[in-house]
XYZ file of C-alpha atoms in Angstrom:
567
model
C 34.508 30.225 -46.823
C 34.323 28.445 -43.364
C 33.591 24.777 -44.888
C 30.757 22.751 -44.271
C 32.971 20.191 -42.720
C 34.284 22.752 -40.698
C 31.042 23.740 -39.231
C 29.697 19.925 -38.637
C 34.002 19.126 -36.877
C 32.463 22.043 -34.713
C 29.690 21.121 -34.032
C 30.165 17.031 -33.457
C 33.134 18.628 -31.016
C 31.225 20.540 -29.032
C 28.774 17.597 -28.490
C 31.721 15.639 -27.700
C 33.330 18.497 -25.246
C 30.029 18.967 -23.750
C 29.689 14.921 -22.820
C 33.163 14.544 -21.698
C 32.070 17.540 -18.758
C 29.050 15.669 -18.142
C 30.371 12.216 -17.927
C 33.485 14.311 -16.068
C 31.921 16.214 -13.579
C 29.416 14.008 -12.037
C 31.672 10.770 -12.376
C 34.882 12.584 -10.435
C 34.586 16.150 -9.552
C 30.448 15.569 -8.036
C 31.703 12.556 -6.080
C 34.020 14.614 -4.041
C 32.098 16.648 -2.530
C 29.016 14.115 -1.961
C 28.292 14.756 1.591
C 27.824 10.593 2.073
C 31.746 10.458 1.808
C 32.170 11.439 5.111
C 30.623 8.668 6.697
C 32.182 5.179 7.427
C 31.733 2.645 5.683
C 32.891 -0.671 4.200
C 36.272 -0.371 1.742
C 36.638 -0.777 -1.786
C 39.148 -3.049 -4.023
C 39.108 -0.625 -6.880
C 37.246 1.846 -8.505
C 34.781 -0.644 -10.282
C 33.967 -2.260 -6.946
C 31.096 -1.697 -5.419
C 28.460 -3.496 -2.424
C 25.617 -4.400 -3.942
C 26.337 -7.970 -4.124
C 26.991 -8.536 -0.142
C 23.760 -6.263 0.255
C 21.225 -7.692 -1.877
C 21.953 -11.505 -1.843
C 19.960 -12.999 0.965
C 22.316 -15.350 1.486
C 25.227 -13.576 2.359
C 23.240 -9.919 3.304
C 22.809 -10.671 7.299
C 26.144 -11.641 8.113
C 27.079 -8.016 6.047
C 24.746 -5.967 7.863
C 25.028 -7.719 11.188
C 29.017 -6.867 10.129
C 28.430 -3.097 9.251
C 26.902 -2.492 12.336
C 29.300 -3.139 14.588
C 32.404 -1.877 12.142
C 30.388 1.247 10.464
C 27.818 2.128 12.816
C 23.863 2.396 11.774
C 24.089 4.588 8.504
C 26.327 3.311 6.479
C 28.272 4.690 3.091
C 28.016 1.952 0.842
C 29.208 2.270 -3.248
C 26.320 1.808 -6.048
C 26.628 0.503 -9.694
C 29.444 3.444 -10.131
C 31.948 5.817 -8.719
C 29.525 8.597 -8.773
C 26.839 6.279 -6.731
C 27.786 6.913 -3.155
C 24.537 5.434 -1.493
C 23.394 5.702 2.621
C 22.784 2.534 4.277
C 20.263 3.632 7.366
C 19.925 0.415 10.103
C 18.587 3.264 12.587
C 15.050 3.116 12.643
C 14.504 6.880 13.035
C 16.393 7.394 9.648
C 14.945 4.526 8.189
C 11.235 5.623 9.215
C 11.799 9.645 8.355
C 12.577 8.351 4.484
C 9.288 6.301 4.389
C 7.209 9.250 5.947
C 9.374 11.609 3.490
C 7.722 10.535 0.206
C 7.691 13.078 -2.334
C 11.373 13.761 -0.603
C 12.423 10.332 -1.443
C 10.876 9.088 -4.005
C 11.787 5.724 -6.206
C 14.637 6.504 -8.683
C 13.694 6.643 -12.350
C 15.883 3.477 -13.521
C 13.453 1.706 -11.235
C 10.262 3.760 -12.629
C 11.317 2.715 -15.870
C 11.554 -0.620 -15.209
C 8.299 -1.068 -13.758
C 6.651 1.098 -16.018
C 8.533 -1.221 -19.140
C 6.141 -4.368 -17.561
C 3.276 -2.938 -15.585
C 3.176 0.241 -17.081
C 2.728 3.791 -14.145
C 0.432 1.935 -11.724
C 1.071 2.843 -7.763
C 4.435 0.467 -7.663
C 5.516 3.167 -10.100
C 3.541 6.992 -9.834
C 4.886 9.300 -7.433
C 4.095 12.782 -6.571
C 0.550 13.756 -7.324
C -0.134 11.008 -9.591
C 0.168 8.421 -7.204
C -1.513 10.689 -4.401
C -4.454 10.464 -7.243
C -3.752 7.059 -8.047
C -4.122 5.829 -4.200
C -6.941 8.465 -3.435
C -8.758 6.474 -5.628
C -8.004 2.703 -5.311
C -8.333 3.278 -0.870
C -12.060 2.878 -1.072
C -11.705 -0.828 -2.430
C -9.594 -1.739 0.029
C -11.680 -1.422 3.729
C -11.853 -3.733 5.598
C -15.712 -4.452 4.616
C -14.582 -4.872 0.592
C -12.166 -7.543 1.694
C -14.113 -9.124 3.880
C -16.286 -9.558 1.179
C -13.503 -11.820 -0.853
C -13.312 -13.941 2.115
C -16.229 -16.435 0.902
C -13.283 -16.502 -2.626
C -10.291 -16.874 -0.975
C -11.774 -19.657 0.889
C -13.730 -21.691 -1.818
C -9.808 -21.408 -4.242
C -8.463 -23.219 -0.340
C -10.439 -25.472 -1.121
C -10.033 -25.975 -4.818
C -6.073 -26.344 -4.480
C -7.137 -28.710 -1.698
C -8.315 -31.411 -3.225
C -6.028 -30.827 -6.680
C -3.256 -31.969 -4.403
C -5.862 -34.798 -3.132
C -6.489 -36.411 -5.893
C -2.531 -35.862 -6.827
C -1.595 -37.885 -3.190
C -4.183 -40.563 -4.435
C -2.927 -40.398 -7.996
C 0.738 -41.424 -5.994
C -1.193 -43.796 -3.677
C -2.567 -45.810 -6.612
C 0.493 -45.646 -8.310
C 1.554 -47.403 -5.880
C -0.289 -50.460 -5.292
C 0.067 -50.556 -9.093
C 4.092 -50.835 -8.672
C 3.823 -52.811 -4.613
C 4.949 -50.313 -3.080
C 4.324 -48.528 0.150
C 0.808 -46.163 -0.510
C 0.884 -43.537 2.034
C -0.361 -41.058 0.248
C 3.381 -39.679 0.184
C 3.898 -37.209 -3.376
C 6.408 -34.321 -3.800
C 4.650 -31.226 -4.936
C 6.205 -27.777 -5.973
C 4.816 -25.766 -4.038
C 5.694 -22.366 -5.093
C 4.269 -23.546 -8.137
C 0.595 -24.627 -6.932
C 0.251 -21.663 -4.493
C 1.472 -19.347 -7.032
C -1.430 -20.975 -9.909
C -3.776 -20.540 -7.013
C -2.993 -16.855 -6.011
C -3.278 -16.080 -9.522
C -6.906 -17.646 -9.463
C -7.343 -15.524 -6.276
C -6.511 -12.469 -7.464
C -8.010 -13.050 -11.119
C -11.530 -13.467 -9.505
C -10.628 -10.698 -6.558
C -9.345 -8.324 -9.481
C -11.754 -8.209 -12.054
C -13.781 -10.936 -11.980
C -11.433 -12.974 -14.105
C -11.118 -17.012 -13.293
C -8.187 -17.666 -14.959
C -8.817 -21.246 -13.904
C -4.889 -22.043 -13.445
C -5.021 -24.918 -10.480
C -7.088 -27.003 -13.063
C -4.712 -25.716 -15.846
C -2.765 -22.985 -17.550
C -4.022 -22.538 -20.681
C -5.817 -19.182 -20.082
C -4.252 -16.656 -22.689
C -3.844 -13.624 -19.993
C -3.086 -16.018 -17.062
C -0.401 -17.803 -20.057
C 0.874 -13.606 -20.865
C 0.650 -12.383 -16.484
C 2.949 -15.620 -15.604
C 5.502 -15.262 -18.255
C 6.150 -11.896 -18.243
C 6.326 -11.485 -14.058
C 8.584 -15.292 -14.228
C 10.346 -15.650 -17.369
C 11.262 -11.707 -18.621
C 11.945 -10.531 -14.806
C 13.391 -13.848 -13.251
C 15.379 -15.301 -15.893
C 16.401 -11.715 -17.854
C 19.919 -11.211 -18.388
C 21.076 -8.631 -15.266
C 23.295 -6.499 -17.423
C 20.636 -6.125 -20.884
C 18.352 -5.180 -18.470
C 20.541 -2.442 -16.657
C 21.491 -1.587 -20.438
C 17.866 -1.427 -21.411
C 16.671 1.262 -18.855
C 19.676 3.360 -19.418
C 19.142 3.287 -23.135
C 15.689 1.521 -23.849
C 15.994 2.519 -27.633
C 18.495 -0.466 -27.727
C 14.748 -2.865 -27.160
C 13.174 -1.468 -29.907
C 15.930 -0.978 -32.577
C 17.793 -5.013 -31.470
C 14.916 -6.726 -29.088
C 16.314 -9.727 -27.454
C 14.078 -12.809 -26.056
C 13.231 -11.106 -23.042
C 12.028 -7.915 -25.277
C 10.102 -9.745 -27.265
C 8.560 -11.596 -24.682
C 6.830 -8.749 -22.530
C 6.099 -7.279 -25.734
C 4.309 -10.006 -27.109
C 2.659 -10.455 -23.056
C 1.909 -7.124 -23.179
C -0.454 -7.193 -26.192
C -2.352 -9.813 -24.846
C -2.745 -7.986 -21.524
C -3.913 -5.259 -23.434
C -6.137 -7.099 -25.578
C -7.605 -8.843 -23.102
C -7.777 -7.146 -19.863
C -8.240 -3.329 -21.664
C -11.580 -5.124 -23.139
C -12.700 -6.526 -19.259
C -11.546 -3.140 -18.247
C -14.293 -1.372 -20.766
C -17.352 -4.367 -20.183
C -17.151 -3.565 -16.550
C -16.943 0.408 -16.994
C -20.190 0.034 -19.889
C -22.145 -2.043 -17.368
C -21.743 -0.029 -13.959
C -22.578 2.974 -16.260
C -25.852 1.920 -17.959
C -26.596 0.748 -14.387
C -26.570 3.960 -12.914
C -28.669 5.300 -16.006
C -31.204 2.937 -15.323
C -31.136 4.334 -11.422
C -29.950 1.142 -9.620
C -26.481 0.336 -8.471
C -23.880 -2.539 -9.260
C -23.182 -5.167 -7.263
C -19.534 -6.280 -8.389
C -17.045 -6.234 -5.466
C -14.434 -7.250 -7.506
C -11.844 -4.428 -7.225
C -12.123 -3.437 -11.076
C -15.144 -2.225 -10.273
C -14.790 -1.450 -7.045
C -11.772 1.490 -8.286
C -14.169 2.096 -11.648
C -17.026 2.954 -9.326
C -14.760 5.672 -6.962
C -13.065 6.810 -10.045
C -16.552 8.036 -12.020
C -18.861 9.286 -8.029
C -19.900 12.326 -7.923
C -17.674 13.339 -4.574
C -14.657 12.851 -6.562
C -13.346 15.992 -8.362
C -12.875 15.985 -12.304
C -9.331 16.505 -11.937
C -8.163 13.387 -9.376
C -10.063 10.861 -12.098
C -7.868 8.821 -13.412
C -7.851 7.570 -16.756
C -8.462 3.420 -18.633
C -5.225 3.526 -19.303
C -4.266 3.831 -15.455
C -6.868 1.658 -14.243
C -5.497 -1.028 -16.445
C -2.152 -0.490 -15.406
C -2.876 -0.704 -11.415
C -5.125 -3.479 -12.290
C -1.580 -4.945 -13.291
C 0.278 -4.182 -10.455
C -2.713 -5.773 -8.259
C -1.695 -8.830 -10.182
C 1.697 -8.472 -9.471
C 1.868 -7.421 -6.258
C -1.330 -9.779 -5.205
C -0.585 -12.834 -6.395
C 3.479 -13.059 -6.558
C 4.847 -11.854 -3.475
C 1.579 -13.504 -1.173
C 2.553 -17.085 -2.816
C 6.147 -16.206 -1.932
C 5.339 -15.655 1.592
C 3.686 -18.832 1.727
C 5.805 -20.807 -0.037
C 8.233 -19.551 2.429
C 5.802 -20.404 5.452
C 5.263 -23.955 4.868
C 8.778 -24.481 3.889
C 9.799 -23.413 7.631
C 7.254 -25.436 8.449
C 8.655 -28.231 7.529
C 12.517 -27.955 8.229
C 9.993 -27.479 12.281
C 8.121 -30.514 12.834
C 6.866 -29.596 15.712
C 5.671 -26.475 15.667
C 3.762 -26.980 12.672
C 1.697 -30.011 14.429
C 1.568 -26.920 17.557
C -0.298 -24.671 14.294
C -2.307 -27.734 13.036
C -3.207 -28.758 16.625
C -4.849 -25.553 17.320
C -5.975 -24.960 13.511
C -7.983 -28.246 13.747
C -9.898 -26.758 17.190
C -11.764 -24.626 15.233
C -12.641 -27.080 12.145
C -16.619 -26.220 12.135
C -18.787 -29.894 11.733
C -19.844 -28.467 8.518
C -17.803 -29.194 5.396
C -16.694 -25.582 4.452
C -18.100 -25.817 0.751
C -21.871 -25.924 2.775
C -21.034 -22.894 4.990
C -23.092 -20.113 4.120
C -20.946 -16.741 3.333
C -21.880 -14.761 6.959
C -20.980 -18.578 8.536
C -17.726 -18.234 6.099
C -16.115 -15.005 7.395
C -17.246 -15.812 11.038
C -15.370 -18.596 10.667
C -12.709 -16.489 9.026
C -12.756 -13.843 12.279
C -12.862 -16.832 14.260
C -8.948 -17.868 12.223
C -7.837 -14.243 12.115
C -7.551 -13.872 16.363
C -5.598 -17.285 16.383
C -2.831 -16.378 19.184
C 0.496 -18.793 17.317
C -1.226 -18.582 13.943
C -0.679 -15.137 14.187
C 2.467 -15.652 15.751
C 3.354 -17.710 12.539
C 2.646 -15.899 9.863
C 4.427 -12.687 11.863
C 7.511 -14.332 12.019
C 7.629 -15.949 8.415
C 7.116 -11.943 7.321
C 9.567 -11.081 9.555
C 12.240 -14.379 8.819
C 11.909 -13.995 5.122
C 10.386 -10.761 3.529
C 9.225 -11.343 0.300
C 10.624 -7.997 -1.147
C 14.267 -7.456 0.252
C 15.013 -4.261 0.380
C 14.114 -0.681 -1.714
C 15.592 2.100 -3.276
C 14.991 5.376 -2.796
C 16.358 8.698 -4.090
C 16.767 12.368 -2.382
C 14.390 14.515 -4.420
C 16.001 17.727 -2.579
C 19.006 18.105 -0.435
C 17.565 16.696 3.045
C 18.800 16.075 6.815
C 17.963 13.026 7.930
C 17.803 12.509 11.804
C 19.722 9.933 13.940
C 19.313 7.633 16.965
C 22.443 6.370 17.321
C 25.973 8.058 17.131
C 27.544 8.159 13.719
C 30.704 6.633 12.370
C 32.659 8.849 10.534
C 35.140 7.752 7.767
C 38.153 8.909 9.728
C 37.756 7.245 12.360
C 36.263 9.543 14.855
C 32.397 8.751 16.082
C 30.317 11.943 15.934
C 26.864 12.440 18.189
C 25.509 14.802 15.055
C 22.128 14.455 14.600
C 21.213 14.313 11.868
C 22.940 13.233 8.229
C 23.348 15.258 5.415
C 21.533 13.968 2.112
C 22.268 16.077 -0.865
C 19.549 15.326 -3.713
C 20.593 13.066 -6.031
C 21.933 10.496 -3.767
C 20.417 7.246 -3.274
C 18.908 5.597 0.160
C 18.790 1.567 0.552
C 16.406 0.772 2.431
C 17.549 -2.876 3.879
C 13.434 -4.107 4.595
C 15.595 -7.579 5.854
C 17.806 -6.084 7.626
C 15.880 -4.362 10.076
C 13.507 -8.162 10.134
C 16.764 -9.727 10.839
C 18.477 -7.391 13.225
C 19.958 -9.380 16.177
C 20.507 -5.774 18.213
C 16.954 -4.836 18.079
C 15.682 -8.610 17.476
C 17.792 -10.629 20.235
C 20.566 -12.943 19.175
C 17.868 -15.521 18.099
C 17.233 -12.977 15.086
C 18.487 -15.807 12.595
C 16.136 -18.260 13.759
C 12.766 -19.494 13.051
C 11.040 -18.514 16.394
C 6.895 -17.784 16.279
C 6.718 -17.344 20.830
C 8.997 -14.240 20.065
C 6.387 -12.291 19.497
C 4.815 -12.939 22.599
C 7.084 -11.370 24.272
C 9.295 -8.362 22.094
C 10.762 -5.619 23.669
C 10.622 -2.074 23.963
C 12.915 -1.727 21.185
C 11.351 -3.645 18.602
C 8.119 -1.363 19.348
C 9.721 1.151 17.993
C 10.483 -0.303 14.779
C 8.114 1.372 11.603
C 6.375 -0.761 9.629
C 2.850 -0.914 8.712
C 2.582 -4.285 9.974
C 3.865 -5.452 13.021
C 6.852 -3.643 13.368
C 7.952 -4.986 10.392
C 9.260 -3.770 7.382
C 7.970 -6.282 5.126
C 4.644 -3.639 4.193
C 7.040 -0.864 4.228
C 5.692 2.204 6.206
C 4.598 5.467 5.252
C 1.904 6.806 2.976
C 3.579 4.554 -0.167
C 3.550 0.887 2.225
C 1.253 -1.712 0.710
C -2.243 -0.758 0.004
C -3.552 -4.412 -0.273
C -1.730 -6.124 3.181
C -5.371 -6.609 4.721
C -6.198 -9.071 1.379
C -2.320 -10.400 1.445
C -3.659 -11.554 5.202
C -6.497 -13.111 4.490
C -5.203 -15.434 2.035
C -2.006 -16.367 3.684
C -4.373 -17.448 6.811
C -7.036 -18.809 4.711
C -4.254 -20.860 2.520
C -2.531 -22.393 5.810
C -5.638 -23.191 7.882
C -6.967 -24.771 4.539
C -3.665 -26.994 4.086
C -2.544 -27.292 7.815
C -5.675 -29.317 8.642
C -5.240 -31.556 5.468
C -1.909 -32.316 4.366
C 1.432 -32.563 6.325
C 4.360 -31.049 5.207
C 8.567 -32.458 4.691
C 11.390 -31.466 3.746
C 12.878 -33.281 0.335
C 16.511 -33.876 -0.522
C 16.885 -31.024 -1.896
C 18.671 -28.461 -1.082
C 16.378 -24.711 -1.443
C 18.202 -21.411 -1.708
C 17.062 -17.768 -1.404
C 18.091 -15.672 -4.200
C 16.684 -11.811 -4.685
C 15.541 -12.015 -8.373
C 13.478 -8.779 -7.992
C 11.516 -10.917 -4.847
C 13.275 -13.294 -2.552
C 12.560 -17.137 -4.163
C 13.049 -19.888 -3.224
C 15.449 -21.970 -5.966
C 16.333 -25.858 -5.640
C 20.132 -25.702 -6.172
C 21.918 -26.646 -9.323
C 18.261 -25.549 -11.224
C 18.646 -22.168 -11.042
C 17.287 -22.093 -14.806
C 14.086 -23.526 -13.735
C 13.024 -20.914 -12.485
C 11.223 -20.436 -8.901
C 10.903 -24.246 -7.115
C 10.294 -25.099 -3.450
C 9.241 -29.012 -3.520
C 7.510 -30.847 -0.332
C 7.095 -34.100 0.864
C 3.082 -33.722 1.320
C 1.320 -36.229 2.911
C -2.599 -36.425 3.273
C -3.459 -36.471 7.113
C -5.723 -39.125 6.639
C -2.456 -41.786 5.603
C -0.894 -40.693 8.369
C -4.201 -41.984 10.366
C -4.559 -45.371 8.910
C -0.251 -45.788 8.503
C-alpha cells in the first residue's frame, strides 16, 4: 500500500520539478532564442550584471546614451534586472514613434502597473486596454480647452498667494537683519521645490475636486498630509530592494509590512475616507440638480468627470465606477502636482544659473503687466492676460527648453504583448560586429522596450552639439531632424506621445507659465553655495549633495525686485 508520506513527497517533488523547469526555461533557454540577442549592445561584467544604473541615473545617462549611439547604433540591446531580461533601447525616432503609437501592442509591464496600483489605484496611469480607453473617454471632456481656460483665474490666485507668502518671508528676514544690524536687502533662502509643491497641491486640490488644502499657508490638512506623505516618503524614500520584492511577492507587504507599507496603508485609508466622501457628496449634488432640472455648474475635474460619466449619450458599458473615479482623482493629484512642481523647480534653477536669461525673460514678462493689480481683474480680464502670456515668444522658448533639458519623467517602460516588427530609419548594428540595412527589428512577446525620454531630448545628433546646454534661443531655428521627432509637445517626449500621452498637458502649461509670470515679476533668483544634483526617484528630482535622506530640495536665494531697486 502506498503511504501518505510517499504521495506527499511525490507531490512536492512534482511541484519542485515544475518550478525548476519553468525557471530554467525562462532564465536559461528562452533568452538564447530572443531575437534581441542579435543586436549590438554594451558588454556585461558577469551573469548578474545589468545596465540599469548607467541608463537610469540622470547624472550618467546623457553620456551613456551618447556612447551607446556612437558604438552600437540607434537600436541597442541592454540587460535588465536578470539574464532573462534582454531589453530594446530605441534611440531611433521611427522606432520610438511605433512603440508609443501602438499602445495595445506595447503596454506598461504588469510590474509597473502593480506598483502604481498599489499606491494610487488603477487610474489612467496603470490601466491598459479597454479599461484605459474607457477611462480616457470619460475624462477627455474635462480637459477640453474651454474647461482648462475656466481654471486660469484659480491658478493666478494661487500664484499670487505663493508670491505673498514669499514676500512675508522676505520681510521677516529683513526685520531680523535690521534687529541684528545686518544688511537688510530682504534676501531669503527658500526651498523652491518644497514651496512650489505646496502651491501646485493647492491648485490641483481646487481644480481636481474643489477642495482647498490651504497648503501654502500650512500643512495641517489631513488629506494633504496623506497625499504628500505617500508621494514623497513612501515613493522617494522607500527601499528599492524591498519595493521590488513587494511587486513580485505582494503578500510580503501584508504578512511582514515595513515602514513604507504601513505608511502607504495609513495614507490610503485617509484618502479613501476623505476623498471618497467628497466623490459621493459631489455625485449626489449633480444628480439632485439634474432631477430639479438645473445644471450643476462645478468646473473642477471631479464634477466634470462625474457629469461626463452619467451623460445620456454615454453607453452604460462605457461608464466607469466610483472607485475608478477616485483612482483617477488620485492619478491627477500625483501627475498634476508632482510633475508640474518639478518642472517649475528645474526652470527656476536653470534661470538662477543663467541670470542674463532670467533678466531677459523678466523684461518680456514685465512688458505685459497690467496697470490694475491681478487680484482686481475680472475673470475675463485674467483670461485675456493669460492669452497674452501664452503667446510670449521667449517665455515659450524658456518653458520648452527647460522641459527638454530636464523632463520630469526620465524614461518609460513598455512590454510587447505579441511578436512584432519595429521599423527603423537608421542602419542596425548587430552583435557580430556587422551593420545591417534591414528595415525592422524583430521583438518577441514579453520583451521589454525601454523608452528613453531624456535621451531623445538631449540627443546631440538631433539637437546639435550644444544639446546638453540651456539655450532657449535654439527654438527659433530648429533643424529638420528635430521637427521629425515624435512627441505631444514641441517634438519632445516630455509629455509622451500617442494614445497614452499626457491628458493634462494644457493644464500643466497654464500652471507653469502663470507661476513664472507672477514670481519672476516680483523676485530675482540666484544660486546658493549648496550643490544641487538630479536623481531619478520615480521622477527626476533635485537633491542637495549629502542630504538625500532629507528628500527633494532646491534652495535658492530669493530677493524682492523692490529691494534690488532701492539697494
